[in-house]
Structures are given as structure tokens and as C-alpha cells.
Amino acid sequence: MTTERLIAGLRAIVGDEGLILDDHAMQPYLISWRDNWRGRVPAVVRPRTTDQVAAVVRACAHEGKAIVPQGGHTGVTGASQPHDDGSEIVLSLERMNAIRAIDADNDTMTVEAGCVLADVRAAAERADRLFPLLLGAVGSCMIGGNISTNAGGVNVIRYGNTRNLVAGLEVVLPDGEVWDGLRGLRKDNAGYDLKQLFIGAEGTLGVITAAVVRLFPKPRAEITAFVAVPSPQHALRWLVRAKDAFAEQLTAFELIQDICIEVTCRRIPGLHNPLRTASPWYVLMEVSGQGSEDALRAALEDVLAAGLEAGELTDATIAASGQQRDMLWRLRESIPEAHKHEGVSFKHDISVPISRVPEFLTRIEDELDKELPGLRMFTFGHLGDGNLHFNPLLPAGAAAAPGDLQRVNTAVHDLVTAFGGSISAEHGIGRLRLDELTRYKSPVELRMMAALKQLFDPHNVMNPGKLIVPPAPAQK
Ligand code: FAD
């Protein structure tokens, strides 16, 4: 009866309002965003304070129950997804959603892990600052989840990944001890930088309860353009020109294949291609700065004219209002939702050196043509970071045959590796890529990861079965 005893203990910590036991009410915590996994747990626990999180972790450790930390549950690798054997509980941070403090002069904000990213950005804005992390799930993902996945998004080219945006952390360790590392420092060389271990750890080393995040001056002008380019090679030349012209003022540079625009406009009401003639590829880009909007717009027009002259682009439109800018971004951010409904696909979140993206795309199309003829290429992503969402689709209405997924994944990830790239640029490993880690990470990397896990979580109670490949038994 340990489960009954555990639930009584959890109720004593978080009260009835902090506990979900009803099967129906639990479902949103148990079904993954892409609906490819369903979990089963005896309870979803929703603490309100760090002390409550620590007490929940201790109670679970005592009963040997594993914990799946969960934020907005928008991750796409199954990392926040409980298994279906009832061996875990979900620990949702959603009720820990306070902004604890803003220090505008220090350009930092202390936030609880369950703050929705959109709310963190809005709080920064109210303080006349920018919190630059931005991704399609902004309205539902939470800062603790963003930190635990080291989320990327559309502004990495200027501000870096989430790792670059975190100054301090508060973490409940797997034995229930609280580490208060909520320091808002730019410089701190007094020992190992421990917070880095928890950033991108996918909840396998502890539960992040709060963070000090970095803020930036709010840009006074932002100009967004949608540009037609004949090919990824042309997009790369255009990127190099835009970087030369704008340096750190270039804040987003997204490459989008025509099929992504076509499918999204067909499937999502209210969206249309803002250019009159279709092009094989597009770039959605943004420049921002502290000067006047007119000056920035004029500068972008000049650079666009030079790009046209050089044949790097064939057409472009600049958003003339906030409404048009929002529409362009909605078009980009709706691609994953539209893609989800377009049939069977093989999804990859890869990175290669920026300079090699065009060559990679040509080579992989040839490889896949041999492996699985008839695939519809469906590629979009953050060209400015060398990160592509490479998600080819089967022909409309077709079903995958056994082995198709593995053949496509192996072809894509082998080529990524040959190009010196990564099989997970920003989404993480979770359950989705766990088996592939052994193939693509070196034994020494796998050993170091397993050793860290063993040190922090010797009983394997923090998000087991995610990210960490159990070490192979020692050879006698
Ligand atoms: P969850 O999905 O709840 O959890 C993710 C991982 O973090 C899990 O391992 C979980 O156990 C762990 N975790 C959560 N909270 C904590 C905590 N407090 N302490 C310890 N561990 C914790 N990702 C990108 O990087 N870039 C994109 O551009 C992007 N675009 C997306 C667009 C859409 C439409 C969708 C649905 C997803 C997108 N994602 C993107 C993926 C996802 O939104 C991110 O991975 C996001 O950072 C996850 O945050 P979350 O709060 O939903 O975390």
C-alpha cells in the first residue's frame, strides 16, 4: 500500500488543491503535445512553494517513487512525459508562477519555474526591458521547462540560447535538499559553474524551482521582412550580407521551404503568403535597434536592394505595421501545428555549421531519394544558427511501413554527424532520441553524463528513462 501512503503524505504537503488524482483531470499532464505518448501515474502533484517541492521530493524518495518534473508540457521529445507503468508521479510547477523580483538596473529578474514564458516577457516589458527568449510555444511553455531544455527559438542569433540568459538558479536536489544559487552576477569564478549542469538537464538532476534571468535593453525599433530566395545557397549569401550590414542588430533569420508556407496557409485560417508569386524558399528576418524606426527601415531597404541586385533574393516585403509583423510571425509559428495535421512525417531537429547547410540539404535529399522515394521535403528553421527542423512527409494519405522511421532517422543523423553536426539542436533528447545517443555520442561523453547522473541521483528517481543512457556493464 505504499502508493496510498505516498498520496496521504503528498496531500499533507500540498493539500487537496495541490493534488490531482482524477483520471480525466490528469489527462493533459499525461498526453504529449504530438500525441505520440500516453502516460499513467497515480497522482499529479502541484506544489506552491520551494519548501513544498522539497517535501514532495523527500516523500517520493522515501517511498522509492520516481518524479517527472513538468512545466508547460510543450516539449516535443517526450522528456516531460511519464511512462505508462504507474511507477512515477508528475510534479507540475504550474502553481509556482510568481515574479519574485525585478532589478532593472542590474538587468535581472527572479522568477519562479512555473512562470509562463509570455508572462516573463510581459513582466520584463513592464520594466522597459526585454527578455529575449521567444518560441512558438511562448503562451504555454514555462521558464523552468525552457531552462531544463536549454530552449533555442528565434532570437538565438542575437541573444544566444537559454543558457546564455540564466544568471542563477534555485534547485531541489533528488534527496530533497535545496540549493539556493539565485545570484544575479555577470562574473563569478568561485568554483564550478554548477547552474550549467541543470540547464538542459531535462529534469534528470533535480527540480528547478526559480531562476534569475538576464534582461536586455528593449529595442526602440523592430523591422520585419519576408524575403523570397531561390535556394538555401542564396539564403546563405543573403544571411552573410545581412550580418555584415547589421551585426548584432540582426535578431532573427528563419529559412522556410515553400511547402511549409503552402501547407500552413491551407490549414490555418487567416494566413496567406504575403508575396504575390511563390518562391521555392523564403527567409523571415528581423532587425532591431535603439535608433529610429525610419532609419532602420531605410537601412534594411538599402540592403534588400543590394541583395536583389546580387540575385540573392527575388522579392521582399517589409511589415508596414505591428499587425503585419504579427501576421508574418504567426505564419512562421503556425508551421509546426499545420505540419502535425499534414500526414505521416519524420521529424528532426538538427544543426550543422551554418556554412554547410545548403550542401547538407542537397546531399540529404539525394540520400533519402534512395532510401524512401516520394518523400515530400518539409524544412524550416533557424538558418542563422545552423539549426533546421527537417521534417519530411510521406505522400498524402500514405502510411509508414515498419522500419521506415529508423531508415530515415539513420540516413539523416549519419549525414548530420558526417557534417560535424548535432542530432538535437534545441529540443533535447528526452525519450525520442535516447536510443540514438549511443550511436552518436562518444563513449567518453556517455560515461561522463552517466557519472554525473549517478553522483546527483544515485537512486535514479529524477525523470528516469530520459536523456541518460544507462552505462554498459563493466567488462570482466
Ligand atoms: P516541459 O515540456 O514541461 O518539460 C521539458 C523538460 O524539462 C522535461 O524534461 C521536464 O522534465 C523538464 N522540466 C520542466 N520543468 C522543470 C523544472 N522546473 N525543473 C526541472 N526540470 C523541468 N523549443 C525550442 O527550443 N525552440 C523552438 O523554437 C521551439 N518551438 C516550439 C514550437 C511549438 C509549437 C511547440 C509545441 C514546441 C516548441 N519547442 C521549441 C519545444 C518546447 O516548447 C521547449 O522545449 C520548451 O522549452 C519546453 O518548455 P515546457 O515548460 O513546456 O517544458
Short mmCIF file of C-alpha atoms and ligand atoms in Angstrom, two decimals:
data_model
loop_
_atom_site.label_atom_id
_atom_site.label_comp_id
_atom_site.label_asym_id
_atom_site.label_seq_id
_atom_site.Cartn_x
_atom_site.Cartn_y
_atom_site.Cartn_z
CA MET A 1 0.00 0.00 0.00
CA THR A 2 2.94 2.36 -0.50
CA THR A 3 1.03 4.36 -3.13
CA GLU A 4 -1.81 5.08 -0.70
CA ARG A 5 0.70 6.05 1.96
CA LEU A 6 2.56 8.27 -0.51
CA ILE A 7 -0.64 10.01 -1.60
CA ALA A 8 -1.61 10.67 2.02
CA GLY A 9 1.85 12.14 2.56
CA LEU A 10 1.60 14.29 -0.57
CA ARG A 11 -1.84 15.54 0.49
CA ALA A 12 -0.40 16.58 3.85
CA ILE A 13 2.21 18.66 1.98
CA VAL A 14 0.24 20.33 -0.84
CA GLY A 15 -3.38 20.00 0.30
CA ASP A 16 -6.26 18.78 -1.86
CA GLU A 17 -5.96 21.72 -4.27
CA GLY A 18 -2.35 20.74 -5.00
CA LEU A 19 -3.16 17.15 -5.87
CA ILE A 20 -4.87 15.71 -8.96
CA LEU A 21 -5.99 12.11 -8.62
CA ASP A 22 -8.93 12.07 -11.02
CA ASP A 23 -8.11 10.18 -14.21
CA HIS A 24 -9.89 12.62 -16.51
CA ALA A 25 -8.39 15.72 -14.92
CA MET A 26 -4.91 14.20 -15.19
CA GLN A 27 -5.03 13.64 -18.95
CA PRO A 28 -3.47 16.97 -20.07
CA TYR A 29 -0.38 16.06 -17.98
CA LEU A 30 -0.18 12.58 -19.47
CA ILE A 31 -0.54 13.11 -23.21
CA SER A 32 2.36 14.57 -25.15
CA TRP A 33 1.97 17.59 -27.46
CA ARG A 34 2.38 15.49 -30.58
CA ASP A 35 0.06 12.87 -29.09
CA ASN A 36 2.61 10.11 -29.64
CA TRP A 37 2.85 9.04 -25.99
CA ARG A 38 0.34 8.47 -23.22
CA GLY A 39 1.37 8.04 -19.61
CA ARG A 40 -0.19 6.66 -16.41
CA VAL A 41 0.56 7.95 -12.92
CA PRO A 42 -1.16 7.64 -9.53
CA ALA A 43 -1.00 11.41 -8.94
CA VAL A 44 -0.12 14.81 -10.37
CA VAL A 45 1.31 16.99 -7.59
CA ARG A 46 1.29 20.79 -7.88
CA PRO A 47 3.28 22.42 -5.07
CA ARG A 48 3.15 26.17 -4.45
CA THR A 49 6.50 26.79 -2.77
CA THR A 50 10.09 25.60 -2.87
CA ASP A 51 9.66 24.06 0.58
CA GLN A 52 6.68 22.09 -0.67
CA VAL A 53 8.71 20.87 -3.68
CA ALA A 54 11.48 19.76 -1.33
CA ALA A 55 8.98 17.93 0.92
CA VAL A 56 7.37 16.22 -2.11
CA VAL A 57 10.79 15.10 -3.37
CA ARG A 58 11.69 13.74 0.09
CA ALA A 59 8.36 11.91 0.38
CA CYS A 60 8.83 10.31 -3.05
CA ALA A 61 12.45 9.39 -2.27
CA HIS A 62 11.24 7.74 0.94
CA GLU A 63 8.70 5.61 -0.95
CA GLY A 64 11.04 4.97 -3.89
CA LYS A 65 8.67 6.74 -6.29
CA ALA A 66 10.22 8.45 -9.32
CA ILE A 67 9.35 12.03 -10.29
CA VAL A 68 8.71 13.57 -13.69
CA PRO A 69 9.15 17.36 -13.36
CA GLN A 70 6.77 19.15 -15.69
CA GLY A 71 6.38 22.73 -16.90
CA GLY A 72 4.08 23.62 -19.79
CA HIS A 73 4.39 20.07 -21.23
CA THR A 74 5.10 21.52 -24.69
CA GLY A 75 8.38 19.63 -25.17
CA VAL A 76 8.49 17.52 -28.31
CA THR A 77 10.85 14.71 -27.25
CA GLY A 78 8.70 13.10 -24.55
CA ALA A 79 11.02 14.41 -21.80
CA SER A 80 8.13 15.65 -19.62
CA GLN A 81 6.06 12.60 -20.43
CA PRO A 82 5.57 9.99 -17.68
CA HIS A 83 5.86 6.33 -18.62
CA ASP A 84 2.71 4.19 -18.71
CA ASP A 85 3.52 1.77 -15.88
CA GLY A 86 2.41 3.94 -12.94
CA SER A 87 5.93 3.97 -11.50
CA GLU A 88 6.20 7.79 -11.41
CA ILE A 89 4.31 10.85 -10.29
CA VAL A 90 4.15 14.10 -12.25
CA LEU A 91 5.44 17.12 -10.34
CA SER A 92 3.93 20.13 -12.09
CA LEU A 93 5.48 23.55 -11.38
CA GLU A 94 2.43 25.39 -12.74
CA ARG A 95 1.40 26.89 -9.38
CA MET A 96 4.87 28.30 -8.73
CA ASN A 97 4.36 31.23 -11.07
CA ALA A 98 5.37 34.36 -9.16
CA ILE A 99 7.76 37.01 -10.41
CA ARG A 100 9.78 37.34 -7.20
CA ALA A 101 11.80 40.45 -8.06
CA ILE A 102 12.95 42.69 -10.89
CA ASP A 103 16.25 44.57 -10.64
CA ALA A 104 16.10 46.74 -13.74
CA ASP A 105 19.45 48.43 -13.07
CA ASN A 106 21.10 45.01 -12.78
CA ASP A 107 19.16 43.79 -15.82
CA THR A 108 17.91 40.73 -13.95
CA MET A 109 14.58 39.26 -12.88
CA THR A 110 13.95 36.48 -10.34
CA VAL A 111 11.13 34.22 -11.48
CA GLU A 112 9.58 31.00 -10.28
CA ALA A 113 9.90 27.97 -12.51
CA GLY A 114 6.20 27.79 -13.37
CA CYS A 115 6.02 31.29 -14.90
CA VAL A 116 4.71 31.03 -18.46
CA LEU A 117 7.30 32.43 -20.87
CA ALA A 118 4.82 35.02 -22.22
CA ASP A 119 4.33 36.31 -18.65
CA VAL A 120 8.09 36.57 -18.08
CA ARG A 121 8.41 38.58 -21.30
CA ALA A 122 5.46 40.80 -20.32
CA ALA A 123 6.94 41.48 -16.86
CA ALA A 124 10.24 42.49 -18.47
CA GLU A 125 8.38 44.75 -20.87
CA ARG A 126 6.58 46.49 -17.99
CA ALA A 127 10.03 47.27 -16.57
CA ASP A 128 11.03 48.66 -20.01
CA ARG A 129 13.35 45.70 -20.57
CA LEU A 130 13.46 42.74 -22.93
CA PHE A 131 13.57 39.07 -22.03
CA PRO A 132 14.51 37.82 -25.49
CA LEU A 133 13.63 34.13 -25.39
CA LEU A 134 10.86 33.57 -27.96
CA LEU A 135 9.43 30.36 -29.41
CA GLY A 136 6.16 29.13 -30.84
CA ALA A 137 5.00 27.70 -27.52
CA VAL A 138 5.53 31.07 -25.75
CA GLY A 139 1.94 31.13 -24.42
CA SER A 140 2.20 27.74 -22.65
CA CYS A 141 5.84 26.76 -22.04
CA MET A 142 7.29 27.71 -18.65
CA ILE A 143 10.64 29.16 -17.76
CA GLY A 144 11.67 26.08 -15.73
CA GLY A 145 10.98 23.95 -18.81
CA ASN A 146 12.82 26.41 -21.05
CA ILE A 147 15.86 26.24 -18.79
CA SER A 148 15.68 22.46 -18.43
CA THR A 149 15.66 22.08 -22.24
CA ASN A 150 18.07 24.98 -22.86
CA ALA A 151 15.45 26.18 -25.34
CA GLY A 152 16.55 28.00 -28.51
CA GLY A 153 13.86 29.78 -30.51
CA VAL A 154 14.03 32.61 -32.98
CA ASN A 155 16.34 35.13 -31.30
CA VAL A 156 19.38 32.90 -30.65
CA ILE A 157 21.32 34.58 -33.45
CA ARG A 158 21.46 37.75 -31.32
CA TYR A 159 20.95 36.69 -27.67
CA GLY A 160 22.12 33.05 -27.52
CA ASN A 161 20.29 30.00 -26.14
CA THR A 162 18.51 29.97 -22.78
CA ARG A 163 21.85 29.02 -21.21
CA ASN A 164 23.05 32.50 -22.06
CA LEU A 165 20.04 34.08 -20.37
CA VAL A 166 20.36 32.48 -16.93
CA ALA A 167 22.38 34.13 -14.13
CA GLY A 168 21.30 31.96 -11.18
CA LEU A 169 19.12 29.01 -10.15
CA GLU A 170 17.32 27.57 -7.17
CA VAL A 171 17.12 23.78 -7.36
CA VAL A 172 15.68 20.98 -5.24
CA LEU A 173 18.12 18.08 -5.46
CA PRO A 174 16.97 14.44 -5.73
CA ASP A 175 17.38 13.91 -1.96
CA GLY A 176 15.20 16.95 -1.18
CA GLU A 177 18.00 19.38 -0.29
CA VAL A 178 17.54 22.92 -1.64
CA TRP A 179 20.42 24.65 -3.45
CA ASP A 180 19.98 28.42 -3.39
CA GLY A 181 22.07 29.65 -6.29
CA LEU A 182 19.87 32.67 -7.05
CA ARG A 183 22.77 35.03 -7.77
CA GLY A 184 22.36 37.85 -10.28
CA LEU A 185 26.05 38.10 -11.17
CA ARG A 186 27.79 38.58 -14.50
CA LYS A 187 31.10 37.38 -13.09
CA ASP A 188 31.53 34.57 -10.57
CA ASN A 189 34.55 32.32 -10.84
CA ALA A 190 34.38 30.99 -7.30
CA GLY A 191 34.35 27.33 -8.28
CA TYR A 192 32.49 25.20 -10.82
CA ASP A 193 29.57 26.94 -12.52
CA LEU A 194 27.05 24.45 -11.11
CA LYS A 195 23.95 26.03 -12.63
CA GLN A 196 25.18 24.95 -16.07
CA LEU A 197 24.67 21.31 -15.07
CA PHE A 198 20.93 21.83 -14.56
CA ILE A 199 20.45 23.88 -17.75
CA GLY A 200 19.47 21.42 -20.46
CA ALA A 201 19.43 18.51 -17.97
CA GLU A 202 15.77 17.73 -18.79
CA GLY A 203 14.87 17.33 -15.14
CA THR A 204 17.26 14.42 -14.61
CA LEU A 205 19.41 16.07 -11.90
CA GLY A 206 16.87 17.98 -9.81
CA VAL A 207 13.82 20.24 -9.88
CA ILE A 208 14.43 23.89 -10.78
CA THR A 209 12.14 25.98 -8.60
CA ALA A 210 13.30 29.51 -9.50
CA ALA A 211 15.80 31.35 -11.66
CA VAL A 212 17.48 34.71 -12.02
CA VAL A 213 17.22 35.54 -15.74
CA ARG A 214 19.06 38.22 -17.68
CA LEU A 215 17.26 41.19 -19.19
CA PHE A 216 18.33 43.45 -22.06
CA PRO A 217 17.55 46.97 -23.24
CA LYS A 218 14.22 46.98 -25.04
CA PRO A 219 14.79 47.72 -28.74
CA ARG A 220 13.17 51.00 -29.79
CA ALA A 221 12.72 49.89 -33.39
CA GLU A 222 12.00 46.46 -34.89
CA ILE A 223 11.62 45.84 -38.61
CA THR A 224 10.46 42.51 -40.02
CA ALA A 225 10.82 41.39 -43.63
CA PHE A 226 9.64 38.37 -45.59
CA VAL A 227 12.04 37.62 -48.42
CA ALA A 228 11.88 35.22 -51.39
CA VAL A 229 15.14 33.39 -52.15
CA PRO A 230 15.75 30.88 -54.96
CA SER A 231 17.63 28.33 -52.84
CA PRO A 232 19.31 27.70 -49.46
CA GLN A 233 22.63 28.67 -51.10
CA HIS A 234 21.12 32.08 -51.97
CA ALA A 235 19.70 32.35 -48.43
CA LEU A 236 23.20 31.76 -47.02
CA ARG A 237 24.69 34.52 -49.22
CA TRP A 238 21.84 36.79 -48.08
CA LEU A 239 22.50 35.90 -44.43
CA VAL A 240 26.18 36.79 -44.79
CA ARG A 241 25.24 40.14 -46.37
CA ALA A 242 22.66 40.88 -43.65
CA LYS A 243 25.14 40.01 -40.86
CA ASP A 244 27.78 42.27 -42.42
CA ALA A 245 25.29 45.11 -42.66
CA PHE A 246 23.55 44.78 -39.31
CA ALA A 247 25.89 42.81 -37.00
CA GLU A 248 24.10 42.31 -33.65
CA GLN A 249 21.07 44.24 -34.92
CA LEU A 250 20.12 41.12 -36.88
CA THR A 251 17.84 39.44 -34.34
CA ALA A 252 16.12 36.69 -36.35
CA PHE A 253 16.82 34.84 -39.59
CA GLU A 254 14.45 31.98 -40.38
CA LEU A 255 14.63 29.81 -43.50
CA ILE A 256 11.30 28.39 -44.73
CA GLN A 257 10.64 26.00 -47.60
CA ASP A 258 7.71 26.81 -49.88
CA ILE A 259 5.73 23.69 -48.90
CA CYS A 260 5.69 24.91 -45.25
CA ILE A 261 4.01 28.15 -46.30
CA GLU A 262 1.61 26.37 -48.64
CA VAL A 263 0.51 23.79 -46.02
CA THR A 264 0.24 26.40 -43.24
CA CYS A 265 -1.88 28.79 -45.33
CA ARG A 266 -4.12 25.88 -46.37
CA ARG A 267 -4.57 24.52 -42.86
CA ILE A 268 -4.56 27.55 -40.56
CA PRO A 269 -7.39 30.06 -41.10
CA GLY A 270 -6.50 33.72 -41.68
CA LEU A 271 -2.98 33.17 -43.03
CA HIS A 272 -1.71 33.86 -46.56
CA ASN A 273 1.59 34.17 -48.40
CA PRO A 274 2.41 37.89 -48.20
CA LEU A 275 4.27 37.78 -51.54
CA ARG A 276 2.38 37.71 -54.83
CA THR A 277 4.44 34.98 -56.51
CA ALA A 278 5.52 31.77 -54.86
CA SER A 279 9.22 31.04 -54.42
CA PRO A 280 10.97 27.73 -53.61
CA TRP A 281 12.32 29.19 -50.34
CA TYR A 282 11.73 32.19 -48.07
CA VAL A 283 13.50 33.99 -45.26
CA LEU A 284 11.68 35.65 -42.39
CA MET A 285 14.08 38.11 -40.80
CA GLU A 286 14.09 40.82 -38.22
CA VAL A 287 16.43 43.68 -37.41
CA SER A 288 16.11 45.72 -34.26
CA GLY A 289 17.98 48.54 -32.57
CA GLN A 290 17.91 51.65 -30.43
CA GLY A 291 17.78 54.22 -33.24
CA SER A 292 14.70 55.48 -35.08
CA GLU A 293 12.39 53.12 -36.90
CA ASP A 294 12.66 55.19 -40.09
CA ALA A 295 16.44 54.94 -40.10
CA LEU A 296 16.39 51.17 -39.52
CA ARG A 297 13.76 50.67 -42.22
CA ALA A 298 15.78 52.75 -44.71
CA ALA A 299 18.91 50.74 -43.87
CA LEU A 300 17.06 47.46 -44.45
CA GLU A 301 15.63 48.75 -47.75
CA ASP A 302 19.16 49.58 -48.93
CA VAL A 303 20.49 46.14 -48.02
CA LEU A 304 17.46 44.44 -49.64
CA ALA A 305 18.13 46.43 -52.83
CA ALA A 306 21.76 45.24 -52.81
CA GLY A 307 20.59 41.65 -52.25
CA LEU A 308 18.17 41.92 -55.18
CA GLU A 309 20.89 43.38 -57.37
CA ALA A 310 23.22 40.49 -56.47
CA GLY A 311 20.49 37.93 -57.25
CA GLU A 312 20.44 36.60 -53.68
CA LEU A 313 16.74 37.37 -53.37
CA THR A 314 13.94 37.77 -55.87
CA ASP A 315 11.26 39.63 -53.91
CA ALA A 316 10.64 41.01 -50.42
CA THR A 317 8.05 42.75 -48.30
CA ILE A 318 8.62 44.76 -45.14
CA ALA A 319 5.88 44.73 -42.49
CA ALA A 320 4.29 48.19 -42.52
CA SER A 321 2.57 47.88 -39.13
CA GLY A 322 2.61 45.90 -35.90
CA GLN A 323 -0.35 43.95 -37.24
CA GLN A 324 1.54 42.93 -40.40
CA ARG A 325 4.58 41.98 -38.31
CA ASP A 326 2.39 39.77 -36.09
CA MET A 327 0.91 38.13 -39.19
CA LEU A 328 4.37 37.27 -40.55
CA TRP A 329 5.40 35.75 -37.24
CA ARG A 330 2.09 33.89 -36.92
CA LEU A 331 2.77 32.37 -40.34
CA ARG A 332 6.16 31.11 -39.13
CA GLU A 333 4.99 29.97 -35.69
CA SER A 334 1.98 28.08 -37.09
CA ILE A 335 4.14 25.78 -39.23
CA PRO A 336 4.51 23.03 -36.54
CA GLU A 337 0.74 22.97 -35.90
CA ALA A 338 -0.07 22.78 -39.63
CA HIS A 339 2.61 20.12 -40.18
CA LYS A 340 1.12 17.98 -37.41
CA HIS A 341 -2.07 17.56 -39.47
CA GLU A 342 -0.46 17.01 -42.88
CA GLY A 343 0.18 13.27 -42.59
CA VAL A 344 2.96 10.92 -41.55
CA SER A 345 6.30 12.66 -41.14
CA PHE A 346 9.81 12.02 -39.86
CA LYS A 347 10.91 14.86 -37.61
CA HIS A 348 14.46 16.02 -36.97
CA ASP A 349 15.88 18.96 -35.06
CA ILE A 350 19.41 19.12 -36.36
CA SER A 351 22.28 21.54 -36.59
CA VAL A 352 25.29 21.68 -38.88
CA PRO A 353 27.78 24.51 -39.38
CA ILE A 354 25.86 27.41 -40.96
CA SER A 355 28.20 27.44 -43.94
CA ARG A 356 27.31 23.80 -44.76
CA VAL A 357 23.50 23.99 -44.55
CA PRO A 358 22.92 24.25 -48.34
CA GLU A 359 25.27 21.33 -49.09
CA PHE A 360 23.63 19.27 -46.34
CA LEU A 361 20.16 19.87 -47.80
CA THR A 362 21.24 18.80 -51.29
CA ARG A 363 23.02 15.70 -50.01
CA ILE A 364 20.22 14.55 -47.70
CA GLU A 365 17.60 14.89 -50.41
CA ASP A 366 19.69 12.57 -52.63
CA GLU A 367 20.20 10.11 -49.77
CA LEU A 368 16.51 9.97 -48.90
CA ASP A 369 15.54 9.61 -52.52
CA LYS A 370 17.45 6.32 -52.46
CA GLU A 371 16.08 5.23 -49.06
CA LEU A 372 12.41 6.18 -49.44
CA PRO A 373 11.48 7.66 -52.83
CA GLY A 374 8.50 10.03 -52.90
CA LEU A 375 9.11 11.78 -49.57
CA ARG A 376 7.94 15.41 -49.52
CA MET A 377 10.73 17.56 -48.10
CA PHE A 378 9.42 19.89 -45.38
CA THR A 379 12.18 22.09 -43.97
CA PHE A 380 12.16 25.22 -41.88
CA GLY A 381 14.23 26.59 -39.06
CA HIS A 382 16.81 28.92 -37.69
CA LEU A 383 19.34 29.26 -40.53
CA GLY A 384 21.10 31.98 -38.54
CA ASP A 385 22.06 29.26 -36.01
CA GLY A 386 22.56 26.40 -38.50
CA ASN A 387 19.50 24.71 -36.93
CA LEU A 388 16.90 23.13 -39.18
CA HIS A 389 13.63 21.40 -38.44
CA PHE A 390 13.98 18.81 -41.17
CA ASN A 391 10.61 17.05 -41.21
CA PRO A 392 9.96 15.18 -44.49
CA LEU A 393 6.43 13.90 -45.05
CA LEU A 394 5.22 10.72 -46.70
CA PRO A 395 3.00 11.26 -49.75
CA ALA A 396 -0.51 12.44 -48.76
CA GLY A 397 -2.55 9.61 -47.24
CA ALA A 398 0.37 7.14 -47.13
CA ALA A 399 1.14 5.08 -44.02
CA ALA A 400 4.64 4.33 -42.79
CA ALA A 401 5.93 0.80 -43.31
CA PRO A 402 7.81 -0.94 -40.49
CA GLY A 403 11.40 0.26 -40.45
CA ASP A 404 10.77 3.49 -42.41
CA LEU A 405 11.32 5.71 -39.37
CA GLN A 406 14.60 4.08 -38.49
CA ARG A 407 15.89 4.18 -42.08
CA VAL A 408 15.10 7.87 -42.43
CA ASN A 409 16.48 8.76 -38.99
CA THR A 410 19.69 6.86 -39.62
CA ALA A 411 20.20 8.47 -43.03
CA VAL A 412 19.60 11.96 -41.62
CA HIS A 413 21.60 11.60 -38.43
CA ASP A 414 24.53 9.78 -40.05
CA LEU A 415 24.86 12.62 -42.54
CA VAL A 416 24.46 15.24 -39.79
CA THR A 417 27.30 13.55 -37.91
CA ALA A 418 29.46 13.39 -41.03
CA PHE A 419 28.90 17.16 -41.35
CA GLY A 420 30.07 17.71 -37.74
CA GLY A 421 26.53 18.47 -36.59
CA SER A 422 24.16 17.59 -33.75
CA ILE A 423 21.15 15.24 -33.78
CA SER A 424 19.37 17.58 -31.35
CA ALA A 425 19.97 21.28 -31.81
CA GLU A 426 17.40 22.68 -29.39
CA HIS A 427 14.67 20.19 -28.46
CA GLY A 428 16.81 17.86 -26.33
CA ILE A 429 16.94 14.06 -26.15
CA GLY A 430 14.03 13.04 -23.91
CA ARG A 431 12.70 9.63 -24.85
CA LEU A 432 12.63 10.34 -28.57
CA ARG A 433 16.37 10.30 -29.22
CA LEU A 434 17.57 8.19 -26.29
CA ASP A 435 18.38 5.08 -28.33
CA GLU A 436 20.28 7.13 -30.87
CA LEU A 437 22.58 8.73 -28.30
CA THR A 438 24.65 5.57 -28.03
CA ARG A 439 25.30 5.71 -31.77
CA TYR A 440 26.12 9.39 -32.00
CA LYS A 441 27.84 10.31 -28.70
CA SER A 442 31.31 9.10 -27.93
CA PRO A 443 31.75 6.53 -25.11
CA VAL A 444 33.65 9.09 -23.04
CA GLU A 445 30.77 11.63 -23.32
CA LEU A 446 28.23 8.96 -22.36
CA ARG A 447 30.38 7.91 -19.40
CA MET A 448 30.73 11.50 -18.11
CA MET A 449 26.95 12.02 -18.38
CA ALA A 450 26.20 8.75 -16.59
CA ALA A 451 28.73 9.60 -13.85
CA LEU A 452 27.09 12.98 -13.21
CA LYS A 453 23.68 11.35 -13.05
CA GLN A 454 24.99 8.75 -10.59
CA LEU A 455 26.50 11.50 -8.41
CA PHE A 456 23.36 13.64 -8.24
CA ASP A 457 20.71 10.95 -8.41
CA PRO A 458 22.14 7.58 -7.32
CA HIS A 459 18.67 6.04 -6.95
CA ASN A 460 17.54 7.23 -10.41
CA VAL A 461 14.35 8.90 -9.16
CA MET A 462 14.57 12.13 -11.23
CA ASN A 463 12.95 11.67 -14.62
CA PRO A 464 14.30 8.15 -15.24
CA GLY A 465 14.49 6.85 -18.78
CA LYS A 466 15.19 10.29 -20.27
CA LEU A 467 18.44 11.73 -21.63
CA ILE A 468 20.78 9.31 -19.81
CA VAL A 469 21.74 6.00 -21.36
CA PRO A 470 22.46 3.54 -18.53
CA PRO A 471 26.17 2.67 -18.68
CA ALA A 472 27.05 -0.69 -20.20
CA PRO A 473 28.05 -3.24 -17.55
CA ALA A 474 31.80 -3.22 -16.93
CA GLN A 475 33.68 -5.88 -18.91
CA LYS A 476 35.28 -8.57 -16.76
P1 FAD B 1 8.08 20.64 -20.46
O1 FAD B 1 7.73 20.12 -21.82
O2 FAD B 1 7.06 20.55 -19.42
O3 FAD B 1 9.41 19.87 -19.96
C1 FAD B 1 10.54 19.78 -20.76
C2 FAD B 1 11.67 19.12 -19.96
O4 FAD B 1 12.04 19.95 -18.87
C3 FAD B 1 11.30 17.80 -19.34
O5 FAD B 1 12.45 17.00 -19.26
C4 FAD B 1 10.87 18.15 -17.93
O6 FAD B 1 11.03 17.08 -17.03
C5 FAD B 1 11.83 19.27 -17.63
N1 FAD B 1 11.33 20.28 -16.70
C6 FAD B 1 10.27 21.10 -16.84
N2 FAD B 1 10.20 21.96 -15.81
C7 FAD B 1 11.22 21.64 -14.98
C8 FAD B 1 11.69 22.15 -13.75
N3 FAD B 1 11.08 23.17 -13.16
N4 FAD B 1 12.77 21.58 -13.16
C9 FAD B 1 13.41 20.55 -13.76
N5 FAD B 1 13.02 20.03 -14.93
C10 FAD B 1 11.95 20.58 -15.54
N6 FAD B 1 11.82 24.51 -28.48
C11 FAD B 1 12.89 25.26 -28.81
O7 FAD B 1 13.96 25.10 -28.21
N7 FAD B 1 12.80 26.18 -29.82
C12 FAD B 1 11.67 26.41 -30.51
O8 FAD B 1 11.64 27.24 -31.42
C13 FAD B 1 10.51 25.65 -30.15
N8 FAD B 1 9.34 25.85 -30.77
C14 FAD B 1 8.24 25.13 -30.39
C15 FAD B 1 7.02 25.36 -31.04
C16 FAD B 1 5.90 24.66 -30.66
C17 FAD B 1 4.60 24.92 -31.36
C18 FAD B 1 5.98 23.67 -29.64
C19 FAD B 1 4.78 22.89 -29.20
C20 FAD B 1 7.18 23.42 -29.01
C21 FAD B 1 8.32 24.14 -29.38
N9 FAD B 1 9.55 23.93 -28.76
C22 FAD B 1 10.64 24.69 -29.10
C23 FAD B 1 9.68 22.87 -27.72
C24 FAD B 1 9.28 23.32 -26.29
O9 FAD B 1 8.36 24.36 -26.32
C25 FAD B 1 10.50 23.73 -25.49
O10 FAD B 1 11.32 22.61 -25.30
C26 FAD B 1 10.19 24.35 -24.12
O11 FAD B 1 11.39 24.90 -23.61
C27 FAD B 1 9.60 23.36 -23.12
O12 FAD B 1 9.10 24.08 -22.00
P2 FAD B 1 7.93 23.43 -21.10
O13 FAD B 1 7.67 24.33 -19.97
O14 FAD B 1 6.77 23.08 -21.93
O15 FAD B 1 8.67 22.13 -20.57
#
